[in-house]
mmCIF file of C-alpha atoms in Angstrom:
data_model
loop_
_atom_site.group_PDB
_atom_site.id
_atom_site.type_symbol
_atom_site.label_atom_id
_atom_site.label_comp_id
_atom_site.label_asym_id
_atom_site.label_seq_id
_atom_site.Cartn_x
_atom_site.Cartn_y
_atom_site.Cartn_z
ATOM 1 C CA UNK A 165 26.942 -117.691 -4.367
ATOM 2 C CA UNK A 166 27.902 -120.985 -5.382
ATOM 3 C CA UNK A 167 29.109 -121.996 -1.854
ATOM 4 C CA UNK A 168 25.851 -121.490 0.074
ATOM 5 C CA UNK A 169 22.913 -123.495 -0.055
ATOM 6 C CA UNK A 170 20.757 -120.350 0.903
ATOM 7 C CA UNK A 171 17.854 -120.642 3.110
ATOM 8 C CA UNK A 172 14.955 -119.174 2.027
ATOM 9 C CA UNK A 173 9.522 -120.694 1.330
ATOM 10 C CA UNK A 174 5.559 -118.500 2.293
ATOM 11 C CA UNK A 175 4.980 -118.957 3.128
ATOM 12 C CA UNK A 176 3.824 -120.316 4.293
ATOM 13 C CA UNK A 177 1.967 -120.112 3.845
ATOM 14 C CA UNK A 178 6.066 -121.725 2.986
ATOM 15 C CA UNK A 179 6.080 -120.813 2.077
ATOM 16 C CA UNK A 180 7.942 -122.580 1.303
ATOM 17 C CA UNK A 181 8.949 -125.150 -6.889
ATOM 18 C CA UNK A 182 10.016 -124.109 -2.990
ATOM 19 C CA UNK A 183 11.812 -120.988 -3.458
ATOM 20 C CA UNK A 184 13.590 -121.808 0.067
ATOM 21 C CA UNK A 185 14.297 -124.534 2.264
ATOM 22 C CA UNK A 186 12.753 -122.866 5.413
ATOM 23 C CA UNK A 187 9.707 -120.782 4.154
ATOM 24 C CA UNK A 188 7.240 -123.549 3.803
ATOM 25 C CA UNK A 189 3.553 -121.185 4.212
ATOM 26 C CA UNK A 190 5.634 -118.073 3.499
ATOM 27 C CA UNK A 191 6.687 -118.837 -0.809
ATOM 28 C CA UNK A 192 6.512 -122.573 -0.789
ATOM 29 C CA UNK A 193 3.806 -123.895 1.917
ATOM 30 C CA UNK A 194 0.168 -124.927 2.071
ATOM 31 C CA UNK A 195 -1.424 -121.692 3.397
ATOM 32 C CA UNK A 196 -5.174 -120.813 3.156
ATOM 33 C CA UNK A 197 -5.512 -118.980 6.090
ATOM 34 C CA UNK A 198 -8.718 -117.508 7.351
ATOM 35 C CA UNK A 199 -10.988 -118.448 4.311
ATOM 36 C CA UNK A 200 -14.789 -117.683 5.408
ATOM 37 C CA UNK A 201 -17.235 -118.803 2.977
ATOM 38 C CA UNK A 202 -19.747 -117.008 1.327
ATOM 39 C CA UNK A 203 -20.224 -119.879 -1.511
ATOM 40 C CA UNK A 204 -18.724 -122.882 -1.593
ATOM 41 C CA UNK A 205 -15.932 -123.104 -4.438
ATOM 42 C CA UNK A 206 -13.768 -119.955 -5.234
ATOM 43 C CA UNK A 207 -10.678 -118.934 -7.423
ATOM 44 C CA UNK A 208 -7.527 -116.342 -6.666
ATOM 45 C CA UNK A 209 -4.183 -114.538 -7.109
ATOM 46 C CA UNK A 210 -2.511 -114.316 -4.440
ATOM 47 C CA UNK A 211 1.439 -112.743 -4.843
ATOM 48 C CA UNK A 212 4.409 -113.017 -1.739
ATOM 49 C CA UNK A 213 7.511 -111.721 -1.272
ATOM 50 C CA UNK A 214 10.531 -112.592 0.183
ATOM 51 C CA UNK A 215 14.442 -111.552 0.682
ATOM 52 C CA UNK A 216 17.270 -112.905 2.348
ATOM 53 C CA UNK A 217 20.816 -111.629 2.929
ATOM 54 C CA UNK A 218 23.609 -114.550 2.921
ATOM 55 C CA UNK A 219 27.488 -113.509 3.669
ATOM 56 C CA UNK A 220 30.693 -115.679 4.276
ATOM 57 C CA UNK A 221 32.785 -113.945 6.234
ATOM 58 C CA UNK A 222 36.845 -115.755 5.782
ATOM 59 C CA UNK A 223 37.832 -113.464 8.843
ATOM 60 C CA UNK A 224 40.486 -111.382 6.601
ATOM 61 C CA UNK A 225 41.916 -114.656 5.805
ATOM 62 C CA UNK A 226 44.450 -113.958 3.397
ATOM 63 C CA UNK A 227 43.533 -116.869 0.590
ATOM 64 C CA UNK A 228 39.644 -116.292 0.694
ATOM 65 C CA UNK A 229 37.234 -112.955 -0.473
ATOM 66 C CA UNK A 230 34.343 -112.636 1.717
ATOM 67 C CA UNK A 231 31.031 -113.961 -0.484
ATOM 68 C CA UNK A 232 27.591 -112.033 0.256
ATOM 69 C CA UNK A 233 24.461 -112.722 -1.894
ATOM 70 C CA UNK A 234 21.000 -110.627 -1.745
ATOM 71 C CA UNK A 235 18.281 -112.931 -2.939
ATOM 72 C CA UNK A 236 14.372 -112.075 -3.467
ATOM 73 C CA UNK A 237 11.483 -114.417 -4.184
ATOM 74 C CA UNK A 238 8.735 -113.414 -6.019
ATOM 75 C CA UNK A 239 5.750 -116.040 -6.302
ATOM 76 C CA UNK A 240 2.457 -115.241 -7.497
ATOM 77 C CA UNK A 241 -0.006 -118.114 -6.807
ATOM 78 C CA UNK A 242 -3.411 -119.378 -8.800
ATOM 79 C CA UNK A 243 -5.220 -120.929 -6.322
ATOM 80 C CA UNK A 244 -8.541 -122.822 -5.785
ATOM 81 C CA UNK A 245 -11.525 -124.936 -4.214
ATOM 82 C CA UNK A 246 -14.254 -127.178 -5.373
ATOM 83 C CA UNK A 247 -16.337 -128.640 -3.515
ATOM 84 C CA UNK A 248 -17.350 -132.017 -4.468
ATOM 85 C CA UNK A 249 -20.062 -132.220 -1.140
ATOM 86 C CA UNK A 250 -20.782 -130.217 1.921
ATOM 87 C CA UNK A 251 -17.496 -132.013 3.735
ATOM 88 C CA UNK A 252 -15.581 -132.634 1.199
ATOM 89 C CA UNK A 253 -13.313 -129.914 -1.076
ATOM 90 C CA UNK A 254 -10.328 -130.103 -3.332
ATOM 91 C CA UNK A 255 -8.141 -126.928 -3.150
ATOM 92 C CA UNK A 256 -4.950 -126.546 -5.691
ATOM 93 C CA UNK A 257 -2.032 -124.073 -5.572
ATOM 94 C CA UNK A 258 -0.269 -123.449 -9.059
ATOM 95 C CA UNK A 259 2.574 -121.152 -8.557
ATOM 96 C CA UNK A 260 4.721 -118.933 -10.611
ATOM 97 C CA UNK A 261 7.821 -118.003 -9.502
ATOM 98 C CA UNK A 262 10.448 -115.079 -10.135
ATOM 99 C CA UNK A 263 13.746 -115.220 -8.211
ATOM 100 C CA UNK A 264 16.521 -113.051 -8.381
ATOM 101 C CA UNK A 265 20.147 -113.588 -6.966
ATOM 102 C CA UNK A 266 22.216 -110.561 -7.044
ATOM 103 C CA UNK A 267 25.446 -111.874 -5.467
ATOM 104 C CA UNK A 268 29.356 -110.943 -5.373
ATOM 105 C CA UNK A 269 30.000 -113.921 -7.505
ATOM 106 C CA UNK A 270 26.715 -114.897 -9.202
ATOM 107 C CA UNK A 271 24.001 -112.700 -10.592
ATOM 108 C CA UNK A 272 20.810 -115.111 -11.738
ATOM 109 C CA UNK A 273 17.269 -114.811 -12.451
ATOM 110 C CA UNK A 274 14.853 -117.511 -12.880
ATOM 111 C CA UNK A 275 11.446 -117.296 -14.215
ATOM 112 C CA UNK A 276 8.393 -120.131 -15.020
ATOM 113 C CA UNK A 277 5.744 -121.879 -13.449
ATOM 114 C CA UNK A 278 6.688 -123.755 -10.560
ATOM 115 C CA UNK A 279 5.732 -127.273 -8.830
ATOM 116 C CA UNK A 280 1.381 -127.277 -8.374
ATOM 117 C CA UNK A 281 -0.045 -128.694 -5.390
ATOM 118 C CA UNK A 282 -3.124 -130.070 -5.026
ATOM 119 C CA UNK A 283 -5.002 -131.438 -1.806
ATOM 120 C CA UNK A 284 -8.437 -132.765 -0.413
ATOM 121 C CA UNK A 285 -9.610 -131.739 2.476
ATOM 122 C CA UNK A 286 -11.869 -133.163 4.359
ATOM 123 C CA UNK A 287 -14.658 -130.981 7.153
ATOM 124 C CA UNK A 288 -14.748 -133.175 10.475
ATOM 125 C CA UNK A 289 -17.605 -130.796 11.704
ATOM 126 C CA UNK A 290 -18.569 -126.748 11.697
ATOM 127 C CA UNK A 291 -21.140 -125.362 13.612
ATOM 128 C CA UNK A 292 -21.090 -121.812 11.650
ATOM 129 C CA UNK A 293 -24.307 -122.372 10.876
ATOM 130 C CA UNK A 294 -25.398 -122.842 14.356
ATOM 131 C CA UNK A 295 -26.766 -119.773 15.294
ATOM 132 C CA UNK A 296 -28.180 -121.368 19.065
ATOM 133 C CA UNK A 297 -24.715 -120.825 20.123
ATOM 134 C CA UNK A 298 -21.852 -117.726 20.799
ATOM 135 C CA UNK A 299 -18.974 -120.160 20.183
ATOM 136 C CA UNK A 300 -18.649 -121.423 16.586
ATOM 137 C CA UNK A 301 -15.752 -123.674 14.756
ATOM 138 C CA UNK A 302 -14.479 -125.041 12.321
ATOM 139 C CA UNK A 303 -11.643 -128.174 11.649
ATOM 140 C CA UNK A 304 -10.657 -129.497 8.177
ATOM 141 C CA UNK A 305 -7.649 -131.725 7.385
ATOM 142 C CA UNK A 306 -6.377 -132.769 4.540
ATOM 143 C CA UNK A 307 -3.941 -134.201 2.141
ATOM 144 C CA UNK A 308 -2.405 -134.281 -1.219
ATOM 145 C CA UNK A 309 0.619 -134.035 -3.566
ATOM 146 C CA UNK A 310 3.430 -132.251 -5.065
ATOM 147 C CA UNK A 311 3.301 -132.354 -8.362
ATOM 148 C CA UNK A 312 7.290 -132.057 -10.453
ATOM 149 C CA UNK A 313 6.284 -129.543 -13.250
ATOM 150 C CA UNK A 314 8.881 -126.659 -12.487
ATOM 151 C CA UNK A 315 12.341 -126.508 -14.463
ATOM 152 C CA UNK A 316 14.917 -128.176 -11.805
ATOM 153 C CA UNK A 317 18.325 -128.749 -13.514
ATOM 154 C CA UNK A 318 18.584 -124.814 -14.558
ATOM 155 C CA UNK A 319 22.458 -124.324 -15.204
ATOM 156 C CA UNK A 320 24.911 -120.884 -14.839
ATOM 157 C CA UNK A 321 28.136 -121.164 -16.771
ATOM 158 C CA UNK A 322 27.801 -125.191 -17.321
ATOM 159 C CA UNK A 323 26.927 -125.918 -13.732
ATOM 160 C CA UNK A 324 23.771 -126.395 -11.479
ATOM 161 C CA UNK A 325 22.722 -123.254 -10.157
ATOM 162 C CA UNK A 326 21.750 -123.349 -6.235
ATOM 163 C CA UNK A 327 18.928 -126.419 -5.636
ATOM 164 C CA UNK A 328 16.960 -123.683 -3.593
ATOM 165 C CA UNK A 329 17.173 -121.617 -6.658
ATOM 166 C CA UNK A 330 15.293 -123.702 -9.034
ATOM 167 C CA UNK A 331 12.112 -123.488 -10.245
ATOM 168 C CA UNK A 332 11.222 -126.521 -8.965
ATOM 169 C CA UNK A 333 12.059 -129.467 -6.833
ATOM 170 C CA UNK A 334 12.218 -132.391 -9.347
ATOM 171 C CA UNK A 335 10.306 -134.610 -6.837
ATOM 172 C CA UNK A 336 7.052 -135.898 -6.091
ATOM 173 C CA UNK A 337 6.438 -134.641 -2.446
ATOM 174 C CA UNK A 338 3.364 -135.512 0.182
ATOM 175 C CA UNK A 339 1.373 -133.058 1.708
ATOM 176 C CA UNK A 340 -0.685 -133.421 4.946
ATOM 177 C CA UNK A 341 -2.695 -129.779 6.549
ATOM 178 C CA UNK A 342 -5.169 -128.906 8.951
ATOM 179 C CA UNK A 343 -7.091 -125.517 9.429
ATOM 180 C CA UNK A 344 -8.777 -124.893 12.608
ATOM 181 C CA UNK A 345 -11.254 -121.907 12.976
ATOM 182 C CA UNK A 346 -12.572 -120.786 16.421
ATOM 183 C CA UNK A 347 -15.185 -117.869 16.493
ATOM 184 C CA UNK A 348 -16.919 -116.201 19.632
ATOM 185 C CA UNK A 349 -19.148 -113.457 18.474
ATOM 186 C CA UNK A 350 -16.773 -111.055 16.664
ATOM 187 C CA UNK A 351 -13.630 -112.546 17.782
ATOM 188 C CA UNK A 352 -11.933 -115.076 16.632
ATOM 189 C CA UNK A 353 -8.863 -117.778 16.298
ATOM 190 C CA UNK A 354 -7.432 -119.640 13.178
ATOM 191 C CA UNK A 355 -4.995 -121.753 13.131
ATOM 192 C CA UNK A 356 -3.215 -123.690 10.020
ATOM 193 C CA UNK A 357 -0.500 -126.348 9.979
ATOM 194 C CA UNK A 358 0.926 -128.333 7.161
ATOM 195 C CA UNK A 359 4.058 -130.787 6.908
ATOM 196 C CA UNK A 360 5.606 -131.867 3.906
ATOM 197 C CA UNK A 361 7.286 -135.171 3.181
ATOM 198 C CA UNK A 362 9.551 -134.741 0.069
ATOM 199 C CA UNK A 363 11.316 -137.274 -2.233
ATOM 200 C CA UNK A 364 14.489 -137.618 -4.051
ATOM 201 C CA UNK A 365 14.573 -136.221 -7.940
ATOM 202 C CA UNK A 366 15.720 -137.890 -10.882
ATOM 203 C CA UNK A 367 19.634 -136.813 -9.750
ATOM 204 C CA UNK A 368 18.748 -138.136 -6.007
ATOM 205 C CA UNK A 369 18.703 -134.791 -4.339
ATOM 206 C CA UNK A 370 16.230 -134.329 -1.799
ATOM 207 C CA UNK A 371 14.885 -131.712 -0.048
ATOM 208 C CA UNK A 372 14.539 -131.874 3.635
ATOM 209 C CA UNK A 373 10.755 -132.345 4.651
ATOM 210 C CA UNK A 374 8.933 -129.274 5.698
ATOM 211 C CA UNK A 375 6.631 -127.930 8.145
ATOM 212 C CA UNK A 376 4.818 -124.819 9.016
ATOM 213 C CA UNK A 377 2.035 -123.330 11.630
ATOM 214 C CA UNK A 378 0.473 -120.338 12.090
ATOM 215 C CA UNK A 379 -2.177 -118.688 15.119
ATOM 216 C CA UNK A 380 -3.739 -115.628 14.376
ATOM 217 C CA UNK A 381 -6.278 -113.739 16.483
ATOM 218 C CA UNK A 382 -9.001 -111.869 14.367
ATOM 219 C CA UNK A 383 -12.012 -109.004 14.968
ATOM 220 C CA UNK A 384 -14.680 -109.304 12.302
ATOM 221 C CA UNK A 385 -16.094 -105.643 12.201
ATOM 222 C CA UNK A 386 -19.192 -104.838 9.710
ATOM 223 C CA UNK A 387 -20.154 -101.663 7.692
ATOM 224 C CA UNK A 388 -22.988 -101.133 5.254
ATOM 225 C CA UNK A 389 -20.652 -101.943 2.244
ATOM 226 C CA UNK A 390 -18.090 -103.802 2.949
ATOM 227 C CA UNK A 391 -16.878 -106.110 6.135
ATOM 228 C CA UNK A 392 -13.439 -106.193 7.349
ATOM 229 C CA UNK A 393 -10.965 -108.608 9.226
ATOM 230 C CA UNK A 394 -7.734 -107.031 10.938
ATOM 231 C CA UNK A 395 -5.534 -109.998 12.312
ATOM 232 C CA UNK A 396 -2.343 -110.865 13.825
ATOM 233 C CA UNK A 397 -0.731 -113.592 15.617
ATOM 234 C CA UNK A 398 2.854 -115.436 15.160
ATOM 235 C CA UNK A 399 4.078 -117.739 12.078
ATOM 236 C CA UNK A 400 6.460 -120.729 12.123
ATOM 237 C CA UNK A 401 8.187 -122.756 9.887
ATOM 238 C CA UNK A 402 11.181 -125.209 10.153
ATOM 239 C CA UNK A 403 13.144 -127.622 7.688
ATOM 240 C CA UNK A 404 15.152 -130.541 7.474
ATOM 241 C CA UNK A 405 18.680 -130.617 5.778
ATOM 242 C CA UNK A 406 18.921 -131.388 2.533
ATOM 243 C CA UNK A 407 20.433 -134.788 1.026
ATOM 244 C CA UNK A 408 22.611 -135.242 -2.553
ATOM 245 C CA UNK A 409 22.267 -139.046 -2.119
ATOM 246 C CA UNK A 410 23.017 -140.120 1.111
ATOM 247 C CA UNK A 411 25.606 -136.868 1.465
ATOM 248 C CA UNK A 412 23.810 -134.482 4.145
ATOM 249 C CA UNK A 413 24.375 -131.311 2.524
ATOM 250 C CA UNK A 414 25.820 -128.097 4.535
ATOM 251 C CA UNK A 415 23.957 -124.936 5.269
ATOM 252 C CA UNK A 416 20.833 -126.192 4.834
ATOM 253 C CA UNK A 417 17.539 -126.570 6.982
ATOM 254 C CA UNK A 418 16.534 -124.136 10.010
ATOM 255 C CA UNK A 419 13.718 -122.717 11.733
ATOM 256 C CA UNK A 420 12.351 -118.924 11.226
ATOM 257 C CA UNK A 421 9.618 -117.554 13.821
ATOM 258 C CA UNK A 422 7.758 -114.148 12.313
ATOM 259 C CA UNK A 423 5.172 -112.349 13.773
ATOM 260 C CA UNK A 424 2.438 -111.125 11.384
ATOM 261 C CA UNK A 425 -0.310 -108.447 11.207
ATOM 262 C CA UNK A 426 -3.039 -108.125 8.455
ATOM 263 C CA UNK A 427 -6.270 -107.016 7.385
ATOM 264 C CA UNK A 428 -8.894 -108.526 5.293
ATOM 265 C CA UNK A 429 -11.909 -107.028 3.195
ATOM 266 C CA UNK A 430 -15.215 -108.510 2.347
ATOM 267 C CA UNK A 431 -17.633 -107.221 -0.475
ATOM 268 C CA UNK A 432 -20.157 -109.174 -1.761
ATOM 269 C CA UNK A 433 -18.061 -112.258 -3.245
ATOM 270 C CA UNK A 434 -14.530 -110.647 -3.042
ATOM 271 C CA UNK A 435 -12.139 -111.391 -0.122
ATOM 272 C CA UNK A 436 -8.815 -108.822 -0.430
ATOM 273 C CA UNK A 437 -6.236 -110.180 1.949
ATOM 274 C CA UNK A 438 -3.348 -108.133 3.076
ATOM 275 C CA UNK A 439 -0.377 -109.600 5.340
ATOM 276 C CA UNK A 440 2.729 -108.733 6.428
ATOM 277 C CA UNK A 441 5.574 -110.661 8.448
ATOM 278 C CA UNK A 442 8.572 -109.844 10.455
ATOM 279 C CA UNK A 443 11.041 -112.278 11.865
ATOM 280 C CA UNK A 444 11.442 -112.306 15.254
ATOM 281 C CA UNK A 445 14.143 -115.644 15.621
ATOM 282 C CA UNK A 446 15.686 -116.808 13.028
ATOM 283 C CA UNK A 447 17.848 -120.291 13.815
ATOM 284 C CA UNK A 448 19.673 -121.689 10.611
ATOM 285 C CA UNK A 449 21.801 -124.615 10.009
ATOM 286 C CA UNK A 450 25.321 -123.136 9.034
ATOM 287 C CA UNK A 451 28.655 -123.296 9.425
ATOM 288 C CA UNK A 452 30.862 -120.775 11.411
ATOM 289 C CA UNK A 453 31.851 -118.804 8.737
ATOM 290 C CA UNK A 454 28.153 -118.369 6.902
ATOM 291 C CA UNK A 455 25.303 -116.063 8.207
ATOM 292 C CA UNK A 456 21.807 -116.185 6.468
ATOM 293 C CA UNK A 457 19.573 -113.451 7.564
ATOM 294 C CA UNK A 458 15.473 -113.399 6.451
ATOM 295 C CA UNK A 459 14.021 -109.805 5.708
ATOM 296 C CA UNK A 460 10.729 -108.820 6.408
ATOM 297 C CA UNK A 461 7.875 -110.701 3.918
ATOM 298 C CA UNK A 462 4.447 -109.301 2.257
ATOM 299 C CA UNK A 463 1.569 -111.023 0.842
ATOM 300 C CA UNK A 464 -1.410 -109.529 -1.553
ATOM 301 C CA UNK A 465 -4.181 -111.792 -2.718
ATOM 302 C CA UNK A 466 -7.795 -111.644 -3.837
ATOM 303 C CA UNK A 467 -10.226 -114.186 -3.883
ATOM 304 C CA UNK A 468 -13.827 -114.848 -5.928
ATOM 305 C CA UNK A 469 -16.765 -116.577 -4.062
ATOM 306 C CA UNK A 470 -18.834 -117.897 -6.364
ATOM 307 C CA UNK A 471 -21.517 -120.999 -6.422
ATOM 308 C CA UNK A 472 -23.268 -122.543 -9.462
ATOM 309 C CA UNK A 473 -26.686 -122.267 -7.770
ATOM 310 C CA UNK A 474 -28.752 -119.093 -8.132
ATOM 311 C CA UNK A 475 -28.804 -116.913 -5.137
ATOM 312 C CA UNK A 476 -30.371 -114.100 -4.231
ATOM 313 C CA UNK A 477 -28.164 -111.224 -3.572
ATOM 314 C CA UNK A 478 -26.743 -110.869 -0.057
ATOM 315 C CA UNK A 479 -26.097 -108.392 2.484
ATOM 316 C CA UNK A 480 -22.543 -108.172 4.377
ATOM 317 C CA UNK A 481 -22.875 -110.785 6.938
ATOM 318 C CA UNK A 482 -20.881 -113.017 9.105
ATOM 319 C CA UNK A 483 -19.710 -115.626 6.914
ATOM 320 C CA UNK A 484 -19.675 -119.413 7.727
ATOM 321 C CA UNK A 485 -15.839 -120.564 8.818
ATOM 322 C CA UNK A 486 -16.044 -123.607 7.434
#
């Protein structure tokens, strides 16, 4: 659908190399989410899922066929931490993305790695290991870059496919993130926000800047083999409109609210995470003849905990939310 700029990045943790405009933690985003820490650095997969339904409806005008376009976003992330001291920790995301648009004028697929992020954070305080006190928590923030690796200028039929449809941006973007962790005996509150300030490309398109939040409420619940984490709470995420050099472009930018429910299991070093996301208000920027609709999301990860000192082997335990 070559007359819609479509709307769809977690995610997301968008999100949000953005397969979308709007899902910034969802496909394209800096999302971490609730990360407890059995060791300090760790490596993961983590794949997400998205669809959205575009249509222009002419009205029965006489001159025009209604357009519709069902696009999915595949993303499967490698993703990391080292920790360089106690406070301070550089996480990356490298993504690989898989998109399919299976419109009434355009069929494409797209396939490669996509645009890697990378980021220091930086551990203002944590009292997790404070164990004089029922209230615990954590806050990092943090910062880091964009980095233009995915294809960008992908072509169908001698034109530029659909910008949200690339690979990848083209653009060195900034990223700026907090994660806040609150934890009263089994119960608990985290809370992750990230904004990104992108550039213009080598043609001078450039995406509108991004941000995303999410709150979720958690129960940490304990059995002799493995611990586990059931959460929900709401996710946001919101976009700018797009720019072709100083054109604004149409149909682009908006604001998505989903609510989300998960679960999370601990075993010794592995963390399985689980999520899944509904939309609950949707607001895009379109004209009067274009809806864009988001379908409901899914994440899957699993992460390693792993240090390069010698432990001895531990029991399921609270972890420190650092």
């Amino acid at each position: 659908m070559k007359r819609i700029i479509l709307l769809v990045l977690f995610l997301s943790w968008g999100l949000q190399s953005q397969a979308c405009d709007i899902c910034g933690c969802g496909l394209g985003g800096v999302y971490f989410g609730i990360l407890p820490m059995y060791s300090t650095h760790f490596l993961g997969l983590r794949y997400s899922q998205a669809s959205f339904k575009a249509v222009i409806d002419y009205k029965n005008n006489q001159y025009f066929e209604d357009e519709f376009s069902n696009d999915t976003y595949r993303r499967i992330d490698l993703m990391g931490r080292y920790s360089i001291t106690k406070r301070l920790q550089v996480n990356f995301i490298v993504p690989y993305l898989m998109n399919d648009m299976d419109g009434s004028h355009q069929r494409i697929q797209s396939a490669g790695v996509g645009d890697p992020m990378v980021l220091l954070y930086y551990n203002l305080f944590n009292t997790g290991d404070n164990g004089t006190s029922f209230w615990q928590h954590s806050l990092s923030v943090g910062g880091g870059v964009k980095l233009p690796v995915g294809e960008y200028q992908k072509q169908d039929a001698g034109q530029i496919i659909n910008r949200n449809f690339q690979i990848g941006s083209g653009s060195l973007d900034y990223l700026l993130s907090m994660n806040y962790t609150l934890r009263y005996q089994k119960f608990g509150l985290n809370a992750e926000a990230s904004y990104k300030i992108n550039s213009h490309n080598s043609e001078d398109y450039r995406f509108g800047n991004q941000s995303n939040m999410s709150t979720y409420l958690f129960y940490w619940i304990t059995t002799p083999q493995v611990a586990i984490l059931p959460f929900a709470g709401a996710y946001y995420e919101q976009a700018e409109k797009h720019f072709d050099g100083k054109i604004e472009q149409l149909n682009t930018g908006g604001s998505a609210l989903f609510g989300t429910v998960g679960v999370q299991l601990f075993r010794k070093n592995l963390n399985l995470n689980m999520m899944y996301q509904m939309p609950w208000k949707q607001d895009f920027n379109t004209e009067s003849t274009v809806s864009i609709s988001a379908n409901n999301r899914f994440t899957i990860g699993l992460v390693y905990n792993f240090s390069f000192k010698k432990k001895k082997k531990a029991k399921v335990k609270k972890p420190n939310w650092q």
